[in-house]
Amino acid sequence: MEFAVNVPTSVGDSEHSSLPYCETISWDAQRTFATSLDDLGYDGIAIPDHLMTGNGATTECLTTLAALAQHTDDAYLYPKTVNNHLRHGPLLAKTAATLDNVSDGRLKLGMGAGWKTDEATAYGYDWPGAPDRLREMEETIVLMKELWSGEEVSFSGDYYELDEALCRPTPTQDPHPPIMVGGGGEEFTLRITAKHADAWNYWGSPDVIERKLDVLADHCERYDRPYDEIQKSWFARCVVRETREEVEALLEDVPRFREENLGDDETHLVGTPEEVLDQLEPYRDLGIEELVVEFVDFPETTGAELFAERVVPEL
């Protein structure tokens, strides 16, 4: 199993954030945390893509990744996930190729259709329905792969028109950086994953993931795509401490992660290393090959260190 860790781009208590030990986001905190993850041996460093989350500042995803490429050596760099509708698809191909080069071939490109309407409209974007945004994302993925070939690309699609466009230098990775598609939509997202993606990521209980994987397998069969070619990935927030008493103390500061406060669709990793391993077992049994976690004690590294020492080696 591979392990990637979120480096937050916003902090504070809100509907979309529970990071009580950091009052404001800063480049210094992001850089220090990311270099610690790299030193601890995590496989990947994931960066959310948002314009406005949390209670205060939100840093931009791809700029942050480019900067972290110069301060890390081994971990893959993982925009998770790019809100495709906020990016011009062919320009995103150029940006991704450059990111792969400046990181010496460490880009893993997470793609999504976005979901946070308020930040898009606040920045002046139109916000069509999900099916339209997903079709646009699919066209972007098709175009990116063509552009990454380094050959001239002329294209006439539903969303983009290209006239002898060139994307050089091409990415370092051959044939291209791996593409992850994020989301659980069964009609569009999982179909697009089966046709075009190298990896798929979602969140939720084992029952939810099992259902989504069954649908993904059906789409793979329909498109004659080997199901095992697609890496399966799961995301969760994590509250981990050495003892149960320390876990309870941390939950005093993040009570939303107590079992009695969780929504019906929420599943997180909460407990001692042994308890977290027990919680992960059903996902491993389902074939999950990558775990992406966000440690709620950011910018502290206590949780990340304990997880790397006591959980990762057992998986």
mmCIF file of C-alpha atoms in Angstrom, residues 95-305:
data_model
loop_
_atom_site.group_PDB
_atom_site.id
_atom_site.type_symbol
_atom_site.label_atom_id
_atom_site.label_comp_id
_atom_site.label_asym_id
_atom_site.label_seq_id
_atom_site.Cartn_x
_atom_site.Cartn_y
_atom_site.Cartn_z
ATOM 1 C CA THR A 95 1.365 23.382 -16.365
ATOM 2 C CA ALA A 96 1.372 19.689 -15.453
ATOM 3 C CA ALA A 97 4.197 18.923 -17.886
ATOM 4 C CA THR A 98 6.267 21.699 -16.341
ATOM 5 C CA LEU A 99 5.485 20.499 -12.812
ATOM 6 C CA ASP A 100 6.594 16.998 -13.757
ATOM 7 C CA ASN A 101 9.860 18.364 -15.078
ATOM 8 C CA VAL A 102 10.715 20.678 -12.187
ATOM 9 C CA SER A 103 9.986 17.831 -9.741
ATOM 10 C CA ASP A 104 12.133 15.315 -11.662
ATOM 11 C CA GLY A 105 9.148 13.200 -12.620
ATOM 12 C CA ARG A 106 7.190 13.184 -9.361
ATOM 13 C CA LEU A 107 3.788 14.514 -10.441
ATOM 14 C CA LYS A 108 0.660 12.431 -9.871
ATOM 15 C CA LEU A 109 -2.223 14.442 -11.311
ATOM 16 C CA GLY A 110 -5.532 14.217 -9.472
ATOM 17 C CA MET A 111 -8.490 15.347 -11.568
ATOM 18 C CA GLY A 112 -12.008 16.226 -10.496
ATOM 19 C CA ALA A 113 -15.010 18.231 -11.646
ATOM 20 C CA GLY A 114 -15.262 20.324 -8.473
ATOM 21 C CA TRP A 115 -18.115 20.570 -6.018
ATOM 22 C CA LYS A 116 -17.769 23.850 -4.070
ATOM 23 C CA THR A 117 -20.074 26.209 -5.898
ATOM 24 C CA ASP A 118 -19.508 29.288 -3.734
ATOM 25 C CA GLU A 119 -15.776 29.633 -4.441
ATOM 26 C CA ALA A 120 -16.285 29.304 -8.202
ATOM 27 C CA THR A 121 -19.048 31.885 -8.392
ATOM 28 C CA ALA A 122 -17.186 34.223 -6.021
ATOM 29 C CA TYR A 123 -14.292 34.229 -8.488
ATOM 30 C CA GLY A 124 -16.572 34.932 -11.429
ATOM 31 C CA TYR A 125 -16.803 31.473 -12.962
ATOM 32 C CA ASP A 126 -20.028 30.117 -14.330
ATOM 33 C CA TRP A 127 -20.991 26.845 -12.689
ATOM 34 C CA PRO A 128 -22.793 24.402 -14.987
ATOM 35 C CA GLY A 129 -24.300 21.188 -13.707
ATOM 36 C CA ALA A 130 -22.146 18.234 -12.710
ATOM 37 C CA PRO A 131 -22.688 16.217 -15.935
ATOM 38 C CA ASP A 132 -21.426 19.120 -18.042
ATOM 39 C CA ARG A 133 -18.403 19.695 -15.775
ATOM 40 C CA LEU A 134 -17.571 15.984 -15.900
ATOM 41 C CA ARG A 135 -17.759 15.869 -19.698
ATOM 42 C CA GLU A 136 -15.459 18.884 -19.770
ATOM 43 C CA MET A 137 -13.024 17.061 -17.455
ATOM 44 C CA GLU A 138 -13.081 14.004 -19.690
ATOM 45 C CA GLU A 139 -12.233 16.115 -22.723
ATOM 46 C CA THR A 140 -9.394 17.729 -20.760
ATOM 47 C CA ILE A 141 -7.909 14.314 -19.900
ATOM 48 C CA VAL A 142 -8.086 13.200 -23.543
ATOM 49 C CA LEU A 143 -6.443 16.436 -24.694
ATOM 50 C CA MET A 144 -3.720 16.316 -22.035
ATOM 51 C CA LYS A 145 -2.586 12.882 -23.145
ATOM 52 C CA GLU A 146 -2.437 14.046 -26.763
ATOM 53 C CA LEU A 147 -0.517 17.196 -25.880
ATOM 54 C CA TRP A 148 1.932 15.301 -23.664
ATOM 55 C CA SER A 149 3.036 13.344 -26.737
ATOM 56 C CA GLY A 150 4.968 16.408 -27.876
ATOM 57 C CA GLU A 151 3.348 16.263 -31.310
ATOM 58 C CA GLU A 152 1.250 18.998 -32.869
ATOM 59 C CA VAL A 153 -2.369 18.714 -31.766
ATOM 60 C CA SER A 154 -5.337 20.077 -33.685
ATOM 61 C CA PHE A 155 -8.619 19.344 -32.001
ATOM 62 C CA SER A 156 -12.244 20.341 -32.270
ATOM 63 C CA GLY A 157 -14.306 19.292 -29.282
ATOM 64 C CA ASP A 158 -17.280 20.386 -27.253
ATOM 65 C CA TYR A 159 -15.156 22.546 -24.943
ATOM 66 C CA TYR A 160 -11.802 23.223 -26.637
ATOM 67 C CA GLU A 161 -10.505 24.127 -30.085
ATOM 68 C CA LEU A 162 -6.786 23.615 -30.719
ATOM 69 C CA ASP A 163 -4.847 24.534 -33.860
ATOM 70 C CA GLU A 164 -1.423 22.858 -34.114
ATOM 71 C CA ALA A 165 -0.795 23.245 -30.377
ATOM 72 C CA LEU A 166 2.522 22.013 -28.994
ATOM 73 C CA CYS A 167 3.321 21.037 -25.412
ATOM 74 C CA ARG A 168 7.108 20.911 -25.153
ATOM 75 C CA PRO A 169 9.053 19.955 -23.177
ATOM 76 C CA THR A 170 7.002 16.849 -22.608
ATOM 77 C CA PRO A 171 6.621 15.430 -19.079
ATOM 78 C CA THR A 172 9.557 13.577 -17.570
ATOM 79 C CA GLN A 173 7.476 10.462 -16.906
ATOM 80 C CA ASP A 174 6.892 8.169 -19.853
ATOM 81 C CA PRO A 175 4.328 8.089 -21.320
ATOM 82 C CA HIS A 176 2.908 10.700 -18.923
ATOM 83 C CA PRO A 177 2.258 11.426 -15.242
ATOM 84 C CA PRO A 178 -0.314 9.077 -13.703
ATOM 85 C CA ILE A 179 -3.821 10.513 -13.689
ATOM 86 C CA MET A 180 -6.128 9.966 -10.735
ATOM 87 C CA VAL A 181 -9.844 10.701 -11.061
ATOM 88 C CA GLY A 182 -11.561 11.578 -7.807
ATOM 89 C CA GLY A 183 -15.240 11.159 -7.015
ATOM 90 C CA GLY A 184 -17.960 8.595 -6.599
ATOM 91 C CA GLY A 185 -20.492 9.369 -9.295
ATOM 92 C CA GLU A 186 -21.502 6.051 -10.790
ATOM 93 C CA GLU A 187 -22.783 7.185 -14.178
ATOM 94 C CA PHE A 188 -20.061 9.690 -15.133
ATOM 95 C CA THR A 189 -17.068 9.710 -12.768
ATOM 96 C CA LEU A 190 -16.535 5.966 -12.560
ATOM 97 C CA ARG A 191 -17.095 5.596 -16.305
ATOM 98 C CA ILE A 192 -14.441 8.245 -16.984
ATOM 99 C CA THR A 193 -12.125 6.464 -14.553
ATOM 100 C CA ALA A 194 -12.548 3.164 -16.372
ATOM 101 C CA LYS A 195 -11.812 4.750 -19.753
ATOM 102 C CA HIS A 196 -9.009 7.161 -18.939
ATOM 103 C CA ALA A 197 -7.547 7.037 -15.415
ATOM 104 C CA ASP A 198 -4.584 5.323 -13.809
ATOM 105 C CA ALA A 199 -6.034 5.668 -10.297
ATOM 106 C CA TRP A 200 -9.316 6.391 -8.522
ATOM 107 C CA ASN A 201 -9.861 8.007 -5.114
ATOM 108 C CA TYR A 202 -12.915 8.346 -2.903
ATOM 109 C CA TRP A 203 -13.921 8.417 0.746
ATOM 110 C CA GLY A 204 -16.527 6.636 2.818
ATOM 111 C CA SER A 205 -17.287 3.441 4.702
ATOM 112 C CA PRO A 206 -16.206 0.004 3.495
ATOM 113 C CA ASP A 207 -19.765 -0.605 2.283
ATOM 114 C CA VAL A 208 -19.648 2.577 0.190
ATOM 115 C CA ILE A 209 -16.253 1.736 -1.282
ATOM 116 C CA GLU A 210 -17.306 -1.832 -2.055
ATOM 117 C CA ARG A 211 -20.333 -0.552 -3.959
ATOM 118 C CA LYS A 212 -18.253 1.951 -5.947
ATOM 119 C CA LEU A 213 -15.626 -0.658 -6.807
ATOM 120 C CA ASP A 214 -18.330 -2.989 -8.105
ATOM 121 C CA VAL A 215 -19.604 -0.222 -10.387
ATOM 122 C CA LEU A 216 -16.059 0.591 -11.507
ATOM 123 C CA ALA A 217 -15.502 -3.070 -12.364
ATOM 124 C CA ASP A 218 -18.678 -3.052 -14.471
ATOM 125 C CA HIS A 219 -17.487 0.009 -16.387
ATOM 126 C CA CYS A 220 -14.081 -1.602 -16.910
ATOM 127 C CA GLU A 221 -15.734 -4.679 -18.383
ATOM 128 C CA ARG A 222 -17.824 -2.508 -20.677
ATOM 129 C CA TYR A 223 -14.741 -0.729 -22.042
ATOM 130 C CA ASP A 224 -12.513 -3.819 -22.045
ATOM 131 C CA ARG A 225 -10.201 -2.167 -19.520
ATOM 132 C CA PRO A 226 -8.346 -4.419 -17.084
ATOM 133 C CA TYR A 227 -9.748 -3.548 -13.654
ATOM 134 C CA ASP A 228 -6.399 -4.233 -11.979
ATOM 135 C CA GLU A 229 -4.708 -1.540 -14.094
ATOM 136 C CA ILE A 230 -6.466 1.115 -12.000
ATOM 137 C CA GLN A 231 -5.044 1.913 -8.569
ATOM 138 C CA LYS A 232 -7.761 2.148 -5.915
ATOM 139 C CA SER A 233 -7.315 4.907 -3.330
ATOM 140 C CA TRP A 234 -9.156 5.993 -0.174
ATOM 141 C CA PHE A 235 -9.128 9.308 1.717
ATOM 142 C CA ALA A 236 -9.697 9.881 5.431
ATOM 143 C CA ARG A 237 -8.868 12.353 8.155
ATOM 144 C CA CYS A 238 -6.846 10.916 10.999
ATOM 145 C CA VAL A 239 -6.744 11.343 14.772
ATOM 146 C CA VAL A 240 -3.989 9.084 16.125
ATOM 147 C CA ARG A 241 -2.081 9.004 19.406
ATOM 148 C CA GLU A 242 -0.040 6.433 21.329
ATOM 149 C CA THR A 243 -2.615 5.755 24.058
ATOM 150 C CA ARG A 244 -6.387 5.887 24.382
ATOM 151 C CA GLU A 245 -6.016 8.643 26.979
ATOM 152 C CA GLU A 246 -4.064 10.768 24.494
ATOM 153 C CA VAL A 247 -6.669 10.100 21.803
ATOM 154 C CA GLU A 248 -9.414 11.309 24.148
ATOM 155 C CA ALA A 249 -7.415 14.434 24.949
ATOM 156 C CA LEU A 250 -7.067 15.220 21.236
ATOM 157 C CA LEU A 251 -10.779 14.604 20.670
ATOM 158 C CA GLU A 252 -11.522 17.298 23.253
ATOM 159 C CA ASP A 253 -10.110 19.749 20.702
ATOM 160 C CA VAL A 254 -11.713 18.106 17.653
ATOM 161 C CA PRO A 255 -15.045 16.778 18.967
ATOM 162 C CA ARG A 256 -16.529 16.439 15.458
ATOM 163 C CA PHE A 257 -14.472 13.232 15.137
ATOM 164 C CA ARG A 258 -16.143 11.517 18.071
ATOM 165 C CA GLU A 259 -18.270 8.644 16.860
ATOM 166 C CA GLU A 260 -21.482 10.134 18.243
ATOM 167 C CA ASN A 261 -20.881 13.365 16.268
ATOM 168 C CA LEU A 262 -20.211 11.817 12.876
ATOM 169 C CA GLY A 263 -22.667 12.119 10.034
ATOM 170 C CA ASP A 264 -24.047 9.035 8.356
ATOM 171 C CA ASP A 265 -21.633 9.443 5.435
ATOM 172 C CA GLU A 266 -18.501 10.177 7.506
ATOM 173 C CA THR A 267 -15.697 7.701 8.105
ATOM 174 C CA HIS A 268 -12.384 8.718 9.667
ATOM 175 C CA LEU A 269 -9.386 7.035 11.270
ATOM 176 C CA VAL A 270 -9.541 7.637 15.022
ATOM 177 C CA GLY A 271 -7.604 5.843 17.760
ATOM 178 C CA THR A 272 -4.318 4.306 18.752
ATOM 179 C CA PRO A 273 -2.079 2.791 16.035
ATOM 180 C CA GLU A 274 -3.552 -0.634 16.753
ATOM 181 C CA GLU A 275 -7.103 0.682 16.486
ATOM 182 C CA VAL A 276 -6.307 2.511 13.250
ATOM 183 C CA LEU A 277 -4.876 -0.681 11.762
ATOM 184 C CA ASP A 278 -8.092 -2.506 12.639
ATOM 185 C CA GLN A 279 -10.100 0.248 10.939
ATOM 186 C CA LEU A 280 -7.959 -0.027 7.800
ATOM 187 C CA GLU A 281 -8.224 -3.793 7.468
ATOM 188 C CA PRO A 282 -11.577 -3.810 5.581
ATOM 189 C CA TYR A 283 -10.166 -1.357 3.017
ATOM 190 C CA ARG A 284 -7.112 -3.496 2.423
ATOM 191 C CA ASP A 285 -9.415 -6.480 1.977
ATOM 192 C CA LEU A 286 -11.319 -4.521 -0.684
ATOM 193 C CA GLY A 287 -8.120 -3.927 -2.627
ATOM 194 C CA ILE A 288 -7.332 -0.344 -1.634
ATOM 195 C CA GLU A 289 -3.759 0.312 -2.763
ATOM 196 C CA GLU A 290 -3.267 3.933 -1.720
ATOM 197 C CA LEU A 291 -4.301 5.724 1.456
ATOM 198 C CA VAL A 292 -4.454 9.516 1.547
ATOM 199 C CA VAL A 293 -4.753 10.956 5.049
ATOM 200 C CA GLU A 294 -5.070 14.393 6.590
ATOM 201 C CA PHE A 295 -3.749 14.618 10.138
ATOM 202 C CA VAL A 296 -5.912 16.938 12.192
ATOM 203 C CA ASP A 297 -2.983 18.000 14.394
ATOM 204 C CA PHE A 298 -1.325 19.922 11.506
ATOM 205 C CA PRO A 299 1.122 21.681 11.656
ATOM 206 C CA GLU A 300 2.371 19.403 14.425
ATOM 207 C CA THR A 301 3.975 16.207 13.137
ATOM 208 C CA THR A 302 3.078 14.010 16.125
ATOM 209 C CA GLY A 303 0.337 12.155 14.260
ATOM 210 C CA ALA A 304 2.347 11.849 11.042
ATOM 211 C CA GLU A 305 5.366 10.500 12.910
#
